[in-house]
Amino acid sequence: MTRYVRLWRELLGLSARRLPVLTAVMAGALILNTIVPAAAALALRATVDASVRHSVRAAVTGAVGVGLVYCLTIVLGNTIGMMRILLVERIGLTELDSGIIAGIYGIEGLGHLERTDYLDRVTVLRNAAWGVMDSAWGAIQSLSSAAQLGLTLLLLGSVSPWLLLLLAFAAAPLWFDQRGRLGVARAETDSAEEFRLQRHLFEMATSAAAGKEIRVTGSAAALAARQAAAWDSAIARRARAQVVAALWRTLGWLVFAAGFAGGLGLVVYRAAHGHGTIGDVVLTITVANSLRTAVYATVTRSTETAGYRRLLDPFLWLRSYAERERAHPHATRPAPDRLSSGISLSDLSYTYPGRSRPAVSGVTVRLPAGSVVAIVGEYGSGKTTLVKLLCKFYRPSSGAILIDGDDLGSLDTADWRLRLSAAFQDFGRYHTTFREVVGLGDVASLNGHASADAHRAIMRSVRAADAVELVEGLPDGLSTQLGSELGGIELSEGQWQKTALARACMRPAPVLFVLDEPTASLDAPSEHAIFAHYMARAQAIGREAGAITIIISHRFSTVAGADLILVMDSGRVIESGSHDSLLALGGRYAELHGIQAAAYAP
């Protein structure tokens, strides 16, 4: 609970700083709403007593006061509801949603995005971060309702101290409901992975990309059955928790009902024996009736606030995880603008969490400045993992990566990545205009240039990716909206890959240029044209910045012109050298090259 209170204090402070007027109006309305029911009951008692004394003025004044108080109750209720929605949407959606995204991308590596415990919590918070902010105002309203309940009990106590025992009975629904809510929150977190699975299967079954294969294979029924099974499993677990919570809630209200009936019996007994005035009897009936409403409001709001544990716990867990990651010593050494000697890998190894077998093991090799380096090997040999280590997506399990003699771990990560350009095999398909899709490759640079300069930079990248014909075929050229889901046009796989290649060329002089299966979706003529462009570009940036270009490809025809070829198998570099020297060696490279050459022979 201490963690929640600290978070709520932080969120309310954020609300006061961002929206001071709305926050002040909300606070004032809550304070007034706390005391209005008690004021209404006192005014009603005064009105009845004045009527009994035949004091017309006092009775009329009291009646007017009762009417005004009840009108104020309606106004305050509407104001609180409206202000809460405004504050939650403005802070929850604009601040917390973006904060969660920033937390995900603020962590240097990619390991957290491959952990199920991390993804389970992100799943719970997906489109629900507003609830974290709403929990803060829910807690304040719970306190307001509790204070209102306290005033109600004090008024009852002024009639008979025995009625104060209703406080204990009023607490029963809170305690019992809390027990049930704990089970509900636990069930939602435990079933998050199944929820994520069924969502993935649903999105895959309804997407155009997967639709072709699903129809040809006739796997729609099997996928639907798996999606339904995952959904049923997740819902069944949550439904059981909801049923148990309902039983706990019912038991709590039964306890309160017994105490409430006893209290009303006591009031009737005292009234029958001449204790108190008629106004006291009316006060007791009015307050006793409002007590039920006050208890219900307190229980409901406290329950609502307690229910937000299903969001608060994942939110705090994610924030704590990000803080632990950021607690690692932050490297501040600037990355070099150019390479003079190159990149050296020294006994480099990396093992994915939860795996026993290293993805990269004992790699020791030097990549000379200004060179074109090709990495080949069968699927699963460690090629992409090696590149990810060079991009600082993972921290090596052992060994080191030296950039001109400096450990990569000592270089500022953001600064190092500003010196990189990359086109990965699992490239992004951004649904925006073609200009922005390409321009995302160097946002910082484009922001500082006039529109004409930015246009020239984008077209230079388009030419480098051999995508001029693609742009000319778009209905609105660079301004064409991509993505059919947003009313744009859908590109073919090869066209999407060309946009990714153009995006990778936006930075004019990177020190490390990575092409991970850059032409896997392209035909042979396009592949040949693009590699002609890229080899020329690699030589140019090699001369200008000592840049190293790394190409991962399964097509040996594309790597023959590389200065250095690394052959990987089971995470190790088993051969290295030029194309000719590796063929002469007669080892694994020569074997794979021969197999592929025979496959493509006429």
Coordinates of C-alpha atoms in Angstrom, one line a residue:
M1 CA 0.0 0.0 0.0
T2 CA 2.9 2.4 0.7
R3 CA 4.0 2.0 -3.0
Y4 CA 0.5 2.9 -4.1
V5 CA 0.3 5.9 -1.9
R6 CA 3.6 7.2 -3.2
L7 CA 2.5 6.7 -6.8
W8 CA -0.9 8.4 -6.2
R9 CA 0.9 11.4 -4.6
E10 CA 3.2 11.6 -7.6
L11 CA 0.2 11.4 -10.1
L12 CA -1.8 14.0 -8.2
G13 CA 1.2 16.3 -8.1
L14 CA 1.6 15.8 -11.9
S15 CA -2.1 16.7 -12.4
A16 CA -1.7 19.8 -10.3
R17 CA 1.3 20.9 -12.3
R18 CA -0.2 20.2 -15.7
L19 CA -3.8 21.2 -15.1
P20 CA -3.9 23.4 -12.0
V21 CA -7.3 24.9 -12.5
L22 CA -9.1 21.7 -13.2
T23 CA -7.3 20.0 -10.3
A24 CA -8.4 22.8 -7.9
V25 CA -12.0 22.6 -9.1
M26 CA -12.0 18.8 -8.6
A27 CA -10.5 19.1 -5.1
G28 CA -13.0 21.8 -4.1
A29 CA -16.0 19.8 -5.4
L30 CA -14.8 16.7 -3.5
I31 CA -14.5 18.7 -0.2
L32 CA -18.0 20.2 -0.6
N33 CA -19.5 16.8 -1.6
T34 CA -18.1 15.3 1.6
I35 CA -20.0 17.7 3.9
V36 CA -23.2 18.3 1.9
P37 CA -25.1 15.1 3.0
A38 CA -24.5 15.9 6.7
A39 CA -25.6 19.5 6.1
A40 CA -28.8 18.3 4.4
A41 CA -29.7 16.0 7.3
L42 CA -29.1 18.8 9.9
A43 CA -31.2 21.2 7.8
L44 CA -34.0 18.7 7.6
R45 CA -34.0 18.1 11.4
A46 CA -34.1 21.9 12.0
T47 CA -37.0 22.2 9.5
V48 CA -39.0 19.5 11.3
D49 CA -38.4 20.8 14.8
A50 CA -39.3 24.3 13.7
S51 CA -42.5 23.0 12.2
V52 CA -43.4 21.3 15.5
R53 CA -42.7 24.6 17.3
H54 CA -44.9 26.4 14.8
S55 CA -42.0 28.6 13.8
V56 CA -43.0 29.3 10.3
R57 CA -40.0 31.5 9.3
A58 CA -37.5 29.0 10.6
A59 CA -39.3 26.1 9.0
V60 CA -39.5 27.9 5.6
T61 CA -35.8 28.9 5.9
G62 CA -34.9 25.3 6.7
A63 CA -36.9 24.0 3.8
V64 CA -35.3 26.3 1.4
G65 CA -31.9 25.3 2.8
V66 CA -32.7 21.6 2.3
G67 CA -33.7 22.2 -1.3
L68 CA -30.6 24.2 -2.1
V69 CA -28.4 21.6 -0.5
Y70 CA -30.0 18.8 -2.5
C71 CA -29.6 20.8 -5.7
L72 CA -25.9 21.4 -4.8
T73 CA -25.5 17.6 -4.4
I74 CA -26.6 17.1 -8.0
V75 CA -24.3 19.8 -9.3
L76 CA -21.4 18.5 -7.3
G77 CA -22.0 14.9 -8.5
N78 CA -22.0 16.0 -12.2
T79 CA -19.0 18.3 -11.7
I80 CA -16.9 15.5 -10.1
G81 CA -17.8 13.0 -12.8
M82 CA -16.9 15.5 -15.6
M83 CA -13.7 16.7 -14.0
R84 CA -12.5 13.2 -13.3
I85 CA -13.0 12.2 -16.9
L86 CA -11.1 15.3 -18.2
L87 CA -8.2 14.9 -15.7
V88 CA -7.8 11.2 -16.4
E89 CA -7.9 11.6 -20.2
R90 CA -5.6 14.6 -20.2
I91 CA -3.0 13.1 -17.9
G92 CA -3.5 9.4 -18.3
L93 CA -3.5 9.3 -22.1
T94 CA -1.0 12.0 -22.8
E95 CA 1.5 11.5 -20.0
L96 CA 1.3 7.8 -18.8
D97 CA 0.8 6.2 -22.2
S98 CA 3.7 8.0 -23.7
G99 CA 5.7 7.3 -20.5
I100 CA 5.1 3.6 -20.9
I101 CA 6.3 3.7 -24.5
A102 CA 9.3 5.9 -23.4
G103 CA 10.1 3.3 -20.8
I104 CA 10.1 0.5 -23.3
Y105 CA 12.4 2.3 -25.7
G106 CA 14.4 4.0 -22.9
I107 CA 16.0 0.6 -22.2
E108 CA 19.1 0.3 -24.3
G109 CA 18.7 -3.3 -25.4
L110 CA 16.1 -5.6 -26.7
G111 CA 16.1 -8.4 -24.1
H112 CA 13.1 -7.0 -22.2
L113 CA 11.0 -7.3 -25.4
E114 CA 11.8 -11.0 -25.5
R115 CA 10.8 -11.8 -21.8
T116 CA 7.3 -13.2 -21.3
D117 CA 7.0 -11.6 -17.8
Y118 CA 7.7 -8.2 -19.3
L119 CA 5.3 -8.7 -22.2
D120 CA 2.6 -10.0 -19.8
R121 CA 2.6 -6.7 -18.0
V122 CA 2.7 -4.6 -21.2
T123 CA -0.3 -6.6 -22.3
V124 CA -2.3 -5.8 -19.2
L125 CA -1.5 -2.1 -19.6
R126 CA -2.2 -1.9 -23.4
N127 CA -4.8 0.8 -23.9
A128 CA -5.4 0.9 -20.1
A129 CA -2.8 3.3 -18.8
W130 CA -5.5 5.8 -18.2
G131 CA -6.7 3.5 -15.3
V132 CA -3.4 4.2 -13.5
M133 CA -4.3 7.9 -13.3
D134 CA -7.9 7.1 -12.6
S135 CA -6.8 5.0 -9.6
A136 CA -5.4 8.2 -8.0
W137 CA -8.6 10.1 -8.2
G138 CA -10.4 6.9 -7.2
A139 CA -8.4 6.8 -4.0
I140 CA -9.2 10.5 -3.3
Q141 CA -12.9 9.8 -3.8
S142 CA -12.7 6.8 -1.6
L143 CA -11.3 9.0 1.2
S144 CA -14.1 11.5 0.5
S145 CA -16.7 8.8 0.7
A146 CA -15.1 7.4 3.9
A147 CA -15.1 10.9 5.5
Q148 CA -18.8 11.3 4.4
L149 CA -19.5 8.0 6.0
G150 CA -17.7 9.1 9.2
L151 CA -19.9 12.3 9.4
T152 CA -23.0 10.2 8.9
L153 CA -22.0 7.9 11.7
L154 CA -21.3 10.9 14.0
L155 CA -24.8 12.2 13.3
L156 CA -26.2 8.7 14.2
G157 CA -24.0 8.7 17.3
S158 CA -25.6 12.0 18.4
V159 CA -28.9 10.2 18.6
S160 CA -27.5 7.1 20.3
P161 CA -23.8 6.0 20.8
W162 CA -24.9 2.4 20.1
L163 CA -25.4 3.3 16.5
L164 CA -21.7 3.9 16.1
L165 CA -21.3 0.1 16.1
L166 CA -22.6 0.3 12.5
L167 CA -19.1 1.4 11.6
A168 CA -17.8 -2.1 12.2
F169 CA -20.6 -3.6 10.1
A170 CA -19.9 -1.0 7.4
A171 CA -16.3 -2.2 7.2
A172 CA -17.3 -5.8 6.5
P173 CA -18.1 -5.3 2.8
L174 CA -14.8 -3.6 2.3
W175 CA -12.8 -6.4 3.8
F176 CA -14.6 -9.2 2.0
D177 CA -14.6 -7.4 -1.3
Q178 CA -10.9 -6.8 -1.0
R179 CA -10.3 -10.6 -0.7
G180 CA -12.2 -11.2 -3.9
R181 CA -10.4 -8.4 -5.8
L182 CA -7.0 -9.9 -5.0
G183 CA -8.0 -13.1 -6.8
V184 CA -9.3 -11.2 -9.8
A185 CA -6.1 -9.2 -10.2
R186 CA -4.0 -12.3 -9.9
A187 CA -6.1 -14.1 -12.5
E188 CA -5.8 -11.3 -15.0
T189 CA -2.0 -11.3 -14.8
D190 CA -1.8 -15.1 -14.9
S191 CA -3.9 -15.2 -18.0
A192 CA -2.2 -12.4 -19.9
E193 CA -0.1 -14.7 -22.0
E194 CA -3.1 -16.7 -23.2
F195 CA -4.8 -13.4 -23.9
R196 CA -1.8 -12.3 -26.0
L197 CA -1.9 -15.6 -27.9
Q198 CA -5.5 -15.3 -28.8
R199 CA -5.1 -11.7 -29.9
H200 CA -2.1 -12.7 -32.1
L201 CA -4.1 -15.6 -33.7
F202 CA -7.1 -13.3 -34.3
E203 CA -5.0 -10.6 -35.9
M204 CA -3.2 -13.2 -38.0
A205 CA -6.4 -14.8 -39.1
T206 CA -7.9 -11.5 -40.1
S207 CA -4.9 -10.0 -41.9
A208 CA -4.5 -9.8 -45.6
A209 CA -0.9 -11.0 -45.5
A210 CA -1.6 -14.3 -43.7
G211 CA -5.0 -14.7 -45.4
K212 CA -3.5 -16.1 -48.6
E213 CA -1.6 -18.9 -46.9
I214 CA -4.5 -19.7 -44.5
R215 CA -6.8 -20.2 -47.5
V216 CA -4.4 -22.3 -49.5
T217 CA -3.5 -24.5 -46.6
G218 CA -7.1 -24.7 -45.3
S219 CA -5.9 -24.0 -41.8
A220 CA -8.6 -21.5 -40.9
A221 CA -10.6 -23.9 -38.8
A222 CA -7.5 -25.1 -36.9
L223 CA -6.4 -21.5 -36.2
A224 CA -9.9 -20.5 -35.1
A225 CA -10.0 -23.5 -32.8
R226 CA -6.6 -22.6 -31.2
Q227 CA -7.8 -18.9 -30.9
A228 CA -11.0 -20.1 -29.3
A229 CA -9.2 -22.4 -26.9
A230 CA -6.8 -19.7 -25.8
W231 CA -9.7 -17.3 -25.3
D232 CA -11.8 -19.9 -23.4
S233 CA -8.9 -20.7 -21.1
A234 CA -8.2 -17.1 -20.3
I235 CA -11.8 -16.2 -19.8
A236 CA -12.5 -19.3 -17.7
R237 CA -9.7 -18.4 -15.3
R238 CA -10.9 -14.8 -15.0
A239 CA -14.6 -15.9 -14.7
R240 CA -13.7 -18.3 -11.8
A241 CA -12.0 -15.4 -10.1
Q242 CA -15.0 -13.2 -10.7
V243 CA -17.4 -15.8 -9.2
V244 CA -15.3 -16.2 -6.1
A245 CA -15.1 -12.4 -5.7
A246 CA -18.9 -12.1 -6.1
L247 CA -19.3 -14.7 -3.3
W248 CA -17.0 -12.7 -1.0
R249 CA -18.9 -9.5 -1.8
T250 CA -22.3 -11.1 -1.1
L251 CA -21.1 -12.4 2.3
G252 CA -19.8 -8.9 3.2
W253 CA -23.2 -7.3 2.4
L254 CA -25.1 -9.9 4.4
V255 CA -23.0 -8.9 7.4
F256 CA -23.8 -5.3 6.9
A257 CA -27.5 -5.9 6.4
A258 CA -27.7 -7.7 9.7
G259 CA -26.1 -4.7 11.5
F260 CA -28.2 -2.2 9.6
A261 CA -31.4 -3.9 10.6
G262 CA -30.4 -4.0 14.2
G263 CA -29.5 -0.3 14.2
L264 CA -32.9 0.7 12.8
G265 CA -34.6 -1.5 15.4
L266 CA -32.8 0.3 18.2
V267 CA -33.9 3.7 16.8
V268 CA -37.5 2.7 16.6
Y269 CA -37.4 1.3 20.2
R270 CA -36.0 4.6 21.6
A271 CA -38.5 6.6 19.7
A272 CA -41.4 4.5 21.0
H273 CA -40.2 5.2 24.6
G274 CA -40.2 9.0 24.2
H275 CA -36.4 9.6 23.7
G276 CA -35.5 12.5 21.4
T277 CA -37.6 14.8 19.3
I278 CA -39.5 14.2 16.1
G279 CA -36.6 16.0 14.4
D280 CA -34.2 13.4 15.8
V281 CA -36.4 10.6 14.5
V282 CA -36.4 12.2 11.0
L283 CA -32.7 12.8 11.2
T284 CA -32.1 9.2 12.2
I285 CA -34.3 7.9 9.4
T286 CA -32.7 10.3 6.8
V287 CA -29.1 9.6 7.9
A288 CA -29.8 5.8 8.3
N289 CA -31.1 5.8 4.7
S290 CA -28.1 7.9 3.5
L291 CA -25.8 5.5 5.5
R292 CA -26.7 2.8 3.1
T293 CA -25.8 5.1 0.2
A294 CA -22.6 6.2 1.9
V295 CA -21.5 2.7 2.7
Y296 CA -22.3 1.6 -0.9
A297 CA -20.3 4.6 -2.3
T298 CA -17.4 3.9 0.0
V299 CA -17.4 0.2 -0.8
T300 CA -17.8 0.8 -4.5
R301 CA -15.1 3.4 -4.8
S302 CA -12.8 1.5 -2.5
T303 CA -13.4 -1.6 -4.5
E304 CA -12.8 0.3 -7.7
T305 CA -9.6 1.6 -6.3
A306 CA -8.5 -1.8 -5.1
G307 CA -9.4 -3.3 -8.5
Y308 CA -6.9 -1.0 -10.1
R309 CA -4.2 -3.2 -8.5
R310 CA -4.4 -5.2 -11.7
L311 CA -2.9 -2.1 -13.4
L312 CA -0.9 -0.6 -10.6
D313 CA 1.2 -3.7 -10.0
P314 CA 2.2 -4.1 -13.6
F315 CA 2.9 -0.4 -14.0
L316 CA 5.1 -0.3 -10.9
W317 CA 6.8 -3.5 -12.0
L318 CA 7.6 -2.1 -15.4
R319 CA 8.9 1.2 -13.9
S320 CA 11.0 -0.7 -11.4
Y321 CA 12.4 -2.8 -14.2
A322 CA 13.3 0.2 -16.3
E323 CA 14.9 1.9 -13.2
R324 CA 17.1 -1.2 -12.6
E325 CA 18.1 -1.2 -16.2
R326 CA 19.0 2.4 -16.1
A327 CA 20.9 1.9 -12.9
H328 CA 23.7 0.2 -14.8
P329 CA 26.7 2.5 -15.2
H330 CA 25.9 4.9 -18.0
A331 CA 28.6 5.1 -20.6
T332 CA 29.4 8.7 -21.6
R333 CA 32.3 8.3 -23.9
P334 CA 31.4 9.8 -27.3
A335 CA 31.3 7.5 -30.3
P336 CA 33.8 8.2 -33.1
D337 CA 32.8 10.1 -36.2
R338 CA 35.1 7.9 -38.2
L339 CA 37.0 4.7 -37.8
S340 CA 40.8 4.6 -38.2
S341 CA 41.7 1.0 -37.3
G342 CA 38.3 -0.8 -37.2
I343 CA 36.3 -3.1 -35.0
S344 CA 37.8 -6.0 -33.1
L345 CA 35.8 -8.8 -31.5
S346 CA 37.6 -10.6 -28.7
D347 CA 36.3 -14.0 -27.5
L348 CA 32.8 -12.6 -27.9
S349 CA 29.9 -14.8 -26.6
Y350 CA 26.2 -14.3 -25.9
T351 CA 23.5 -16.6 -24.5
Y352 CA 19.8 -15.6 -24.7
P353 CA 18.0 -15.7 -21.3
G354 CA 16.5 -19.1 -20.6
R355 CA 18.8 -20.8 -23.1
S356 CA 21.7 -23.1 -22.3
R357 CA 23.4 -23.0 -25.7
P358 CA 25.2 -19.8 -26.7
A359 CA 23.9 -18.0 -29.8
V360 CA 27.4 -16.5 -30.3
S361 CA 30.4 -18.3 -28.9
G362 CA 34.1 -17.3 -28.7
V363 CA 34.2 -15.1 -31.7
T364 CA 37.5 -13.4 -32.2
V365 CA 38.0 -11.4 -35.4
R366 CA 39.1 -8.0 -36.7
L367 CA 36.9 -6.0 -39.1
P368 CA 39.2 -3.4 -40.8
A369 CA 38.1 0.2 -41.2
G370 CA 36.7 0.9 -44.6
S371 CA 36.0 -2.7 -45.4
V372 CA 33.0 -4.6 -46.7
V373 CA 32.4 -7.6 -44.4
A374 CA 30.0 -10.4 -45.4
I375 CA 28.6 -12.9 -42.8
V376 CA 27.3 -16.2 -44.2
G377 CA 26.0 -19.4 -42.6
E378 CA 22.9 -21.5 -42.3
Y379 CA 19.8 -20.3 -40.4
G380 CA 20.4 -20.2 -36.7
S381 CA 24.2 -20.0 -37.0
G382 CA 24.3 -16.7 -35.1
K383 CA 24.7 -14.1 -37.9
T384 CA 21.9 -11.8 -36.8
T385 CA 22.8 -12.1 -33.1
L386 CA 26.3 -11.0 -33.9
V387 CA 25.0 -7.9 -35.6
K388 CA 22.7 -7.1 -32.7
L389 CA 25.7 -7.2 -30.4
L390 CA 27.4 -4.7 -32.6
C391 CA 24.4 -2.5 -32.4
K392 CA 24.4 -2.7 -28.5
F393 CA 21.0 -4.4 -28.5
Y394 CA 22.4 -7.0 -26.1
R395 CA 25.3 -6.9 -23.6
P396 CA 27.8 -9.7 -24.3
S397 CA 27.8 -12.6 -21.9
S398 CA 31.6 -12.5 -22.1
G399 CA 34.3 -11.1 -24.3
A400 CA 34.4 -7.6 -25.7
I401 CA 33.8 -5.5 -28.8
L402 CA 36.4 -2.8 -29.4
I403 CA 35.8 0.2 -31.6
D404 CA 39.1 1.7 -32.5
G405 CA 40.4 0.1 -29.3
D406 CA 37.6 1.4 -27.1
D407 CA 35.2 -1.0 -25.5
L408 CA 31.8 -0.6 -27.1
G409 CA 30.3 -0.8 -23.6
S410 CA 32.1 2.4 -22.7
L411 CA 30.5 4.3 -25.6
D412 CA 27.3 6.3 -25.1
T413 CA 24.6 4.1 -26.6
A414 CA 22.5 6.8 -28.2
D415 CA 25.6 8.5 -29.6
W416 CA 26.8 5.2 -31.0
R417 CA 23.5 4.4 -32.7
L418 CA 23.6 7.9 -34.3
R419 CA 26.7 6.6 -36.1
L420 CA 24.9 3.5 -37.4
S421 CA 22.6 2.7 -40.3
A422 CA 20.8 -0.6 -40.7
A423 CA 18.3 -2.5 -42.7
F424 CA 17.1 -5.6 -40.8
Q425 CA 15.4 -8.6 -42.3
D426 CA 12.4 -8.0 -40.0
F427 CA 12.1 -4.4 -41.1
G428 CA 9.2 -2.0 -40.1
R429 CA 6.2 -1.4 -42.3
Y430 CA 5.2 2.0 -41.1
H431 CA 1.7 3.1 -42.3
T432 CA 2.4 6.8 -43.0
T433 CA 3.5 8.7 -46.1
F434 CA 6.3 7.3 -48.2
R435 CA 8.3 10.5 -47.5
E436 CA 8.1 9.9 -43.8
V437 CA 8.7 6.1 -44.1
V438 CA 12.1 6.9 -45.7
G439 CA 12.8 10.0 -43.6
L440 CA 12.5 8.1 -40.3
G441 CA 16.0 6.8 -41.1
D442 CA 17.5 10.1 -40.0
V443 CA 14.9 12.2 -38.2
A444 CA 17.4 14.3 -36.3
S445 CA 19.2 15.4 -39.5
L446 CA 15.9 16.2 -41.4
N447 CA 14.6 18.3 -38.6
G448 CA 17.5 20.7 -39.1
H449 CA 17.1 21.1 -42.8
A450 CA 14.9 23.1 -45.1
S451 CA 12.2 21.1 -46.9
A452 CA 14.1 21.3 -50.2
D453 CA 17.3 19.9 -48.6
A454 CA 15.2 17.2 -46.9
H455 CA 13.6 16.3 -50.2
R456 CA 17.0 15.9 -51.9
A457 CA 18.2 13.7 -49.0
I458 CA 15.2 11.5 -49.3
M459 CA 15.5 11.2 -53.1
R460 CA 19.2 10.4 -52.7
S461 CA 18.3 7.5 -50.5
V462 CA 15.5 6.4 -52.9
R463 CA 18.1 6.2 -55.7
A464 CA 20.5 4.3 -53.5
A465 CA 17.8 1.7 -52.9
D466 CA 16.9 1.5 -56.6
A467 CA 13.4 2.7 -55.6
V468 CA 13.0 5.6 -58.1
E469 CA 10.6 3.5 -60.3
L470 CA 8.6 2.6 -57.2
V471 CA 8.2 6.3 -56.2
E472 CA 7.2 7.2 -59.7
G473 CA 4.5 4.6 -59.7
L474 CA 2.9 5.8 -56.5
P475 CA -0.3 7.9 -57.1
D476 CA 1.0 10.9 -55.0
G477 CA 4.7 10.3 -55.2
L478 CA 6.5 10.8 -51.9
S479 CA 3.2 12.0 -50.4
T480 CA 1.4 8.7 -51.0
Q481 CA -0.1 7.3 -47.8
L482 CA 1.0 3.7 -47.3
G483 CA -1.1 1.0 -45.6
S484 CA -4.6 -0.1 -46.7
E485 CA -5.8 0.0 -43.1
L486 CA -5.4 3.8 -43.1
G487 CA -6.9 4.3 -46.5
G488 CA -3.5 4.2 -48.3
I489 CA -2.0 1.7 -50.8
E490 CA -0.5 -1.6 -49.9
L491 CA 3.0 -2.4 -51.1
S492 CA 4.3 -5.8 -52.1
E493 CA 6.9 -7.4 -49.9
G494 CA 9.7 -6.4 -52.2
Q495 CA 8.5 -2.8 -52.4
W496 CA 8.3 -2.7 -48.6
Q497 CA 11.9 -4.0 -48.5
K498 CA 13.0 -1.2 -50.9
T499 CA 11.5 1.4 -48.6
A500 CA 13.5 -0.2 -45.7
L501 CA 16.7 -0.1 -47.8
A502 CA 16.1 3.6 -48.7
R503 CA 15.5 4.4 -45.0
A504 CA 18.8 2.7 -44.1
C505 CA 20.6 5.0 -46.6
M506 CA 19.3 8.3 -45.0
R507 CA 22.5 8.8 -42.9
P508 CA 25.1 9.9 -45.3
A509 CA 28.3 8.8 -43.5
P510 CA 27.7 6.1 -40.8
V511 CA 30.7 4.4 -39.3
L512 CA 28.8 1.0 -39.3
F513 CA 26.3 0.1 -42.1
V514 CA 24.4 -3.1 -41.5
L515 CA 22.4 -4.9 -44.2
D516 CA 20.7 -8.0 -42.8
E517 CA 19.4 -10.1 -45.7
P518 CA 18.7 -6.8 -47.5
T519 CA 17.4 -8.3 -50.7
A520 CA 15.6 -11.5 -49.5
S521 CA 12.3 -10.3 -51.0
L522 CA 13.7 -9.0 -54.3
D523 CA 14.1 -10.5 -57.7
A524 CA 17.5 -11.2 -59.2
P525 CA 17.7 -8.1 -61.4
S526 CA 16.7 -5.8 -58.5
E527 CA 19.1 -7.6 -56.2
H528 CA 22.0 -7.1 -58.7
A529 CA 21.1 -3.4 -59.2
I530 CA 20.9 -2.7 -55.5
F531 CA 24.1 -4.4 -54.6
A532 CA 25.9 -2.5 -57.4
H533 CA 24.6 0.7 -55.6
Y534 CA 25.6 -0.6 -52.2
M535 CA 29.0 -1.7 -53.1
A536 CA 29.7 1.8 -54.6
R537 CA 28.2 3.4 -51.5
A538 CA 30.2 1.2 -49.1
Q539 CA 33.4 2.1 -50.8
A540 CA 32.5 5.8 -50.7
I541 CA 31.6 5.9 -47.0
G542 CA 34.6 3.7 -46.3
R543 CA 36.9 6.3 -47.8
E544 CA 35.1 9.2 -46.1
A545 CA 34.6 7.8 -42.6
G546 CA 36.5 4.5 -42.5
A547 CA 33.0 3.0 -42.3
I548 CA 32.5 -0.8 -42.1
T549 CA 29.7 -2.3 -44.1
I550 CA 28.3 -5.6 -42.9
I551 CA 26.2 -7.7 -45.2
I552 CA 24.3 -10.8 -44.1
S553 CA 23.1 -12.8 -47.0
H554 CA 22.2 -16.4 -47.9
R555 CA 23.0 -15.7 -51.6
F556 CA 26.7 -16.2 -52.2
S557 CA 26.6 -14.2 -55.4
T558 CA 26.0 -11.1 -53.4
V559 CA 29.0 -11.6 -51.1
A560 CA 31.7 -12.5 -53.5
G561 CA 32.9 -8.9 -53.8
A562 CA 33.3 -8.4 -50.0
D563 CA 36.7 -7.7 -48.6
L564 CA 36.2 -10.2 -45.8
I565 CA 33.8 -13.1 -45.5
L566 CA 33.0 -14.7 -42.1
V567 CA 31.5 -18.2 -42.2
M568 CA 29.5 -19.0 -39.0
D569 CA 28.2 -22.3 -37.7
S570 CA 26.6 -22.9 -34.3
G571 CA 27.5 -19.5 -33.1
R572 CA 31.2 -19.7 -34.0
V573 CA 33.2 -18.2 -36.9
I574 CA 34.7 -21.3 -38.5
E575 CA 36.3 -19.7 -41.5
S576 CA 37.2 -16.2 -42.6
G577 CA 38.9 -14.7 -45.6
S578 CA 38.2 -13.4 -49.2
H579 CA 35.9 -15.2 -51.6
D580 CA 38.8 -16.6 -53.6
S581 CA 40.8 -17.7 -50.5
L582 CA 37.8 -19.5 -49.0
L583 CA 37.1 -21.3 -52.2
A584 CA 40.7 -22.4 -52.3
L585 CA 40.5 -23.6 -48.7
G586 CA 37.9 -26.1 -49.8
G587 CA 36.0 -25.9 -46.5
R588 CA 32.5 -25.1 -45.4
Y589 CA 32.2 -21.9 -47.6
A590 CA 33.3 -23.8 -50.7
E591 CA 30.8 -26.6 -49.9
L592 CA 27.9 -24.2 -49.5
H593 CA 28.9 -22.1 -52.5
G594 CA 29.1 -25.3 -54.6
I595 CA 25.6 -26.4 -53.5
Q596 CA 24.1 -23.1 -54.3
A597 CA 25.9 -22.8 -57.6
A598 CA 24.7 -26.2 -58.6
A599 CA 21.1 -25.3 -57.6
Y600 CA 21.1 -22.3 -59.9
A601 CA 23.0 -23.9 -62.8
P602 CA 21.0 -24.2 -66.1

